[in-house]
Amino acid sequence: MLRAVRERDAYANLVLPALLRELGLSGRDAALATELAYGACRSLGLLDAVIAEGAGRPIEEIDGPLLDVLRLGVYQLLRTRIGAHAAVDTSVALARSEFGAGKAGFVNAVLRRAAEKTPEQWVEALAPADPVGRLAFEYAHPVWIAQAFADALGARAGELREVLAADDSRPLVHLVARPGDITAEELALVTGGEEGRWSPYAVYLDGGDPGKLEPVREGMAAVQDEGSQLVALALTRAELDGPDTGRWLDLCAGPGGKAALLGAIAAIDGFRVDAVEPAAHRAELVRKAVRDLPVDVHVADGRASGLTPGYDRILVDAPCTGLGALRRRPEARWRRTPADVRELVVLQRELLSAAWELLRPGGVVVYSTCSPHLPETVSIVADAVRRLGAEQLDTRELLPGVTDVGDGPGAQLWPHRHGTDAMFSAALRKPR
């Protein structure tokens, strides 16, 4: 899996489940493989710094396949309870079988150097001196992402350690109970999970393969972060100026989780949802997610969808850096760069403007991102208020019972406070 991620820019969460099935791994073996694979991806910056120190050369000078073995070995030494002797021996044996005795000796030497210090001692020896850089190194994040989190926390930047620690740990699996089919209480009983804290449809699972659960197989439930559920619910709760005629739109629908929740809620009142997704393969995922629901899927660019204006409610869950969901995508933090933000901000602004044109006077747009990064969140909303004359609602009122989401009028969720992805949402109403 590490090789697929390194060589092909593959997504770990797509590659690993297929490999586990192919190799017939289950139970504790599957759990260990998952921990090693995801953990090595997540901890890359820390691991590479220790490997470079132990090898006495930059990691760019180490062959890629050998580097995969070293990353697995150092991860076991620094971030698991696996004994040092076992971690070194298995890594050396793997290198010997793959590359021969010479490379095995190199792996042995590097790992023995790595084992000479505790994780805390390595942080002390290699971390930058500045506070943000040190925390970023300790919790295996690029410095620019740690700084983005600190900026978004604002006056509460002292919580940065908690954010990074939550982002660096294994998250619970969140399920959504489809309204009208099953309640969260029933879903929790059937799955052995626990009802969610914030969304009336959320259930938490400690682990396992949710795809094997009967409610998921039957389409009565799906995997969806509770933060994403709250974003969709905020749209349905926002107060319109005038009646709700039942025309709702999800302008950035792929892969379909929010469209499915909106569709299930719309079905209760006899409403309909349009879902727009530009990529054909992702549009097919949306169709599968919304089967049997009053949702019409359109393969189109949200900036020029060709849809008829007059929508009551529009969700713009815009493409973003995904910094708020790094705990669920272990390799993503090392692929994103600050340069990605500039291009995405332009797209986010254009999508919000397009939604505004499709919205009826008195209707509401909810803009959301799975990122707390200020240029993608409050800056986009402030620009829309100034440029479009939008009336910004207090989004906190659309999340009843959810505490500590910021000073408003937008709402910011955090993994360390809410156990969700770091979702941002803001509700904008179009004046008559």
JSON list of N, CA and C in Angstrom, two decimals, residues 72-99:
[
{"chain": "A", "resi": 72, "resn": "LEU", "atom": "N", "xyz": [8.04, 1.80, 7.50]},
{"chain": "A", "resi": 72, "resn": "LEU", "atom": "CA", "xyz": [7.29, 0.82, 8.30]},
{"chain": "A", "resi": 72, "resn": "LEU", "atom": "C", "xyz": [8.03, 0.48, 9.59]},
{"chain": "A", "resi": 73, "resn": "GLY", "atom": "N", "xyz": [9.34, 0.29, 9.48]},
{"chain": "A", "resi": 73, "resn": "GLY", "atom": "CA", "xyz": [10.12, -0.07, 10.65]},
{"chain": "A", "resi": 73, "resn": "GLY", "atom": "C", "xyz": [10.18, 1.04, 11.68]},
{"chain": "A", "resi": 74, "resn": "VAL", "atom": "N", "xyz": [10.47, 2.27, 11.23]},
{"chain": "A", "resi": 74, "resn": "VAL", "atom": "CA", "xyz": [10.58, 3.39, 12.16]},
{"chain": "A", "resi": 74, "resn": "VAL", "atom": "C", "xyz": [9.23, 3.70, 12.78]},
{"chain": "A", "resi": 75, "resn": "TYR", "atom": "N", "xyz": [8.15, 3.56, 12.00]},
{"chain": "A", "resi": 75, "resn": "TYR", "atom": "CA", "xyz": [6.82, 3.79, 12.57]},
{"chain": "A", "resi": 75, "resn": "TYR", "atom": "C", "xyz": [6.57, 2.83, 13.74]},
{"chain": "A", "resi": 76, "resn": "GLN", "atom": "N", "xyz": [6.93, 1.57, 13.56]},
{"chain": "A", "resi": 76, "resn": "GLN", "atom": "CA", "xyz": [6.74, 0.60, 14.65]},
{"chain": "A", "resi": 76, "resn": "GLN", "atom": "C", "xyz": [7.58, 0.97, 15.87]},
{"chain": "A", "resi": 77, "resn": "LEU", "atom": "N", "xyz": [8.80, 1.43, 15.64]},
{"chain": "A", "resi": 77, "resn": "LEU", "atom": "CA", "xyz": [9.68, 1.78, 16.75]},
{"chain": "A", "resi": 77, "resn": "LEU", "atom": "C", "xyz": [9.16, 2.99, 17.55]},
{"chain": "A", "resi": 78, "resn": "LEU", "atom": "N", "xyz": [8.66, 4.00, 16.83]},
{"chain": "A", "resi": 78, "resn": "LEU", "atom": "CA", "xyz": [8.34, 5.27, 17.48]},
{"chain": "A", "resi": 78, "resn": "LEU", "atom": "C", "xyz": [6.87, 5.43, 17.85]},
{"chain": "A", "resi": 79, "resn": "ARG", "atom": "N", "xyz": [5.99, 4.68, 17.19]},
{"chain": "A", "resi": 79, "resn": "ARG", "atom": "CA", "xyz": [4.58, 5.00, 17.37]},
{"chain": "A", "resi": 79, "resn": "ARG", "atom": "C", "xyz": [3.69, 3.79, 17.63]},
{"chain": "A", "resi": 80, "resn": "THR", "atom": "N", "xyz": [4.27, 2.66, 17.96]},
{"chain": "A", "resi": 80, "resn": "THR", "atom": "CA", "xyz": [3.47, 1.50, 18.36]},
{"chain": "A", "resi": 80, "resn": "THR", "atom": "C", "xyz": [4.09, 0.85, 19.58]},
{"chain": "A", "resi": 81, "resn": "ARG", "atom": "N", "xyz": [3.39, -0.13, 20.12]},
{"chain": "A", "resi": 81, "resn": "ARG", "atom": "CA", "xyz": [3.92, -0.86, 21.29]},
{"chain": "A", "resi": 81, "resn": "ARG", "atom": "C", "xyz": [4.69, -2.11, 20.88]},
{"chain": "A", "resi": 82, "resn": "ILE", "atom": "N", "xyz": [4.88, -2.27, 19.57]},
{"chain": "A", "resi": 82, "resn": "ILE", "atom": "CA", "xyz": [5.65, -3.42, 19.08]},
{"chain": "A", "resi": 82, "resn": "ILE", "atom": "C", "xyz": [7.09, -3.31, 19.60]},
{"chain": "A", "resi": 83, "resn": "GLY", "atom": "N", "xyz": [7.62, -4.39, 20.08]},
{"chain": "A", "resi": 83, "resn": "GLY", "atom": "CA", "xyz": [8.97, -4.39, 20.64]},
{"chain": "A", "resi": 83, "resn": "GLY", "atom": "C", "xyz": [10.02, -4.02, 19.60]},
{"chain": "A", "resi": 84, "resn": "ALA", "atom": "N", "xyz": [11.04, -3.30, 20.03]},
{"chain": "A", "resi": 84, "resn": "ALA", "atom": "CA", "xyz": [12.09, -2.84, 19.11]},
{"chain": "A", "resi": 84, "resn": "ALA", "atom": "C", "xyz": [12.74, -4.01, 18.38]},
{"chain": "A", "resi": 85, "resn": "HIS", "atom": "N", "xyz": [13.00, -5.10, 19.10]},
{"chain": "A", "resi": 85, "resn": "HIS", "atom": "CA", "xyz": [13.66, -6.26, 18.49]},
{"chain": "A", "resi": 85, "resn": "HIS", "atom": "C", "xyz": [12.81, -6.82, 17.35]},
{"chain": "A", "resi": 86, "resn": "ALA", "atom": "N", "xyz": [11.51, -6.95, 17.59]},
{"chain": "A", "resi": 86, "resn": "ALA", "atom": "CA", "xyz": [10.61, -7.49, 16.57]},
{"chain": "A", "resi": 86, "resn": "ALA", "atom": "C", "xyz": [10.50, -6.54, 15.38]},
{"chain": "A", "resi": 87, "resn": "ALA", "atom": "N", "xyz": [10.41, -5.23, 15.65]},
{"chain": "A", "resi": 87, "resn": "ALA", "atom": "CA", "xyz": [10.29, -4.25, 14.56]},
{"chain": "A", "resi": 87, "resn": "ALA", "atom": "C", "xyz": [11.52, -4.28, 13.66]},
{"chain": "A", "resi": 88, "resn": "VAL", "atom": "N", "xyz": [12.70, -4.35, 14.27]},
{"chain": "A", "resi": 88, "resn": "VAL", "atom": "CA", "xyz": [13.94, -4.37, 13.49]},
{"chain": "A", "resi": 88, "resn": "VAL", "atom": "C", "xyz": [14.06, -5.68, 12.72]},
{"chain": "A", "resi": 89, "resn": "ASP", "atom": "N", "xyz": [13.82, -6.79, 13.39]},
{"chain": "A", "resi": 89, "resn": "ASP", "atom": "CA", "xyz": [13.99, -8.11, 12.75]},
{"chain": "A", "resi": 89, "resn": "ASP", "atom": "C", "xyz": [13.07, -8.29, 11.55]},
{"chain": "A", "resi": 90, "resn": "THR", "atom": "N", "xyz": [11.80, -7.93, 11.70]},
{"chain": "A", "resi": 90, "resn": "THR", "atom": "CA", "xyz": [10.85, -8.13, 10.59]},
{"chain": "A", "resi": 90, "resn": "THR", "atom": "C", "xyz": [11.20, -7.21, 9.42]},
{"chain": "A", "resi": 91, "resn": "SER", "atom": "N", "xyz": [11.63, -6.00, 9.73]},
{"chain": "A", "resi": 91, "resn": "SER", "atom": "CA", "xyz": [11.99, -5.06, 8.66]},
{"chain": "A", "resi": 91, "resn": "SER", "atom": "C", "xyz": [13.24, -5.54, 7.91]},
{"chain": "A", "resi": 92, "resn": "VAL", "atom": "N", "xyz": [14.23, -6.03, 8.66]},
{"chain": "A", "resi": 92, "resn": "VAL", "atom": "CA", "xyz": [15.46, -6.54, 8.03]},
{"chain": "A", "resi": 92, "resn": "VAL", "atom": "C", "xyz": [15.14, -7.76, 7.18]},
{"chain": "A", "resi": 93, "resn": "ALA", "atom": "N", "xyz": [14.30, -8.65, 7.69]},
{"chain": "A", "resi": 93, "resn": "ALA", "atom": "CA", "xyz": [13.92, -9.85, 6.94]},
{"chain": "A", "resi": 93, "resn": "ALA", "atom": "C", "xyz": [13.19, -9.47, 5.65]},
{"chain": "A", "resi": 94, "resn": "LEU", "atom": "N", "xyz": [12.33, -8.46, 5.72]},
{"chain": "A", "resi": 94, "resn": "LEU", "atom": "CA", "xyz": [11.61, -7.99, 4.54]},
{"chain": "A", "resi": 94, "resn": "LEU", "atom": "C", "xyz": [12.58, -7.42, 3.51]},
{"chain": "A", "resi": 95, "resn": "ALA", "atom": "N", "xyz": [13.54, -6.62, 3.97]},
{"chain": "A", "resi": 95, "resn": "ALA", "atom": "CA", "xyz": [14.53, -6.04, 3.07]},
{"chain": "A", "resi": 95, "resn": "ALA", "atom": "C", "xyz": [15.39, -7.12, 2.43]},
{"chain": "A", "resi": 96, "resn": "ARG", "atom": "N", "xyz": [15.76, -8.14, 3.22]},
{"chain": "A", "resi": 96, "resn": "ARG", "atom": "CA", "xyz": [16.60, -9.21, 2.68]},
{"chain": "A", "resi": 96, "resn": "ARG", "atom": "C", "xyz": [15.85, -9.99, 1.59]},
{"chain": "A", "resi": 97, "resn": "SER", "atom": "N", "xyz": [14.56, -10.27, 1.83]},
{"chain": "A", "resi": 97, "resn": "SER", "atom": "CA", "xyz": [13.80, -11.05, 0.84]},
{"chain": "A", "resi": 97, "resn": "SER", "atom": "C", "xyz": [13.55, -10.25, -0.43]},
{"chain": "A", "resi": 98, "resn": "GLU", "atom": "N", "xyz": [13.45, -8.92, -0.30]},
{"chain": "A", "resi": 98, "resn": "GLU", "atom": "CA", "xyz": [13.14, -8.07, -1.45]},
{"chain": "A", "resi": 98, "resn": "GLU", "atom": "C", "xyz": [14.40, -7.61, -2.20]},
{"chain": "A", "resi": 99, "resn": "PHE", "atom": "N", "xyz": [15.47, -7.28, -1.44]},
{"chain": "A", "resi": 99, "resn": "PHE", "atom": "CA", "xyz": [16.60, -6.59, -2.06]},
{"chain": "A", "resi": 99, "resn": "PHE", "atom": "C", "xyz": [17.96, -7.25, -1.83]}
]
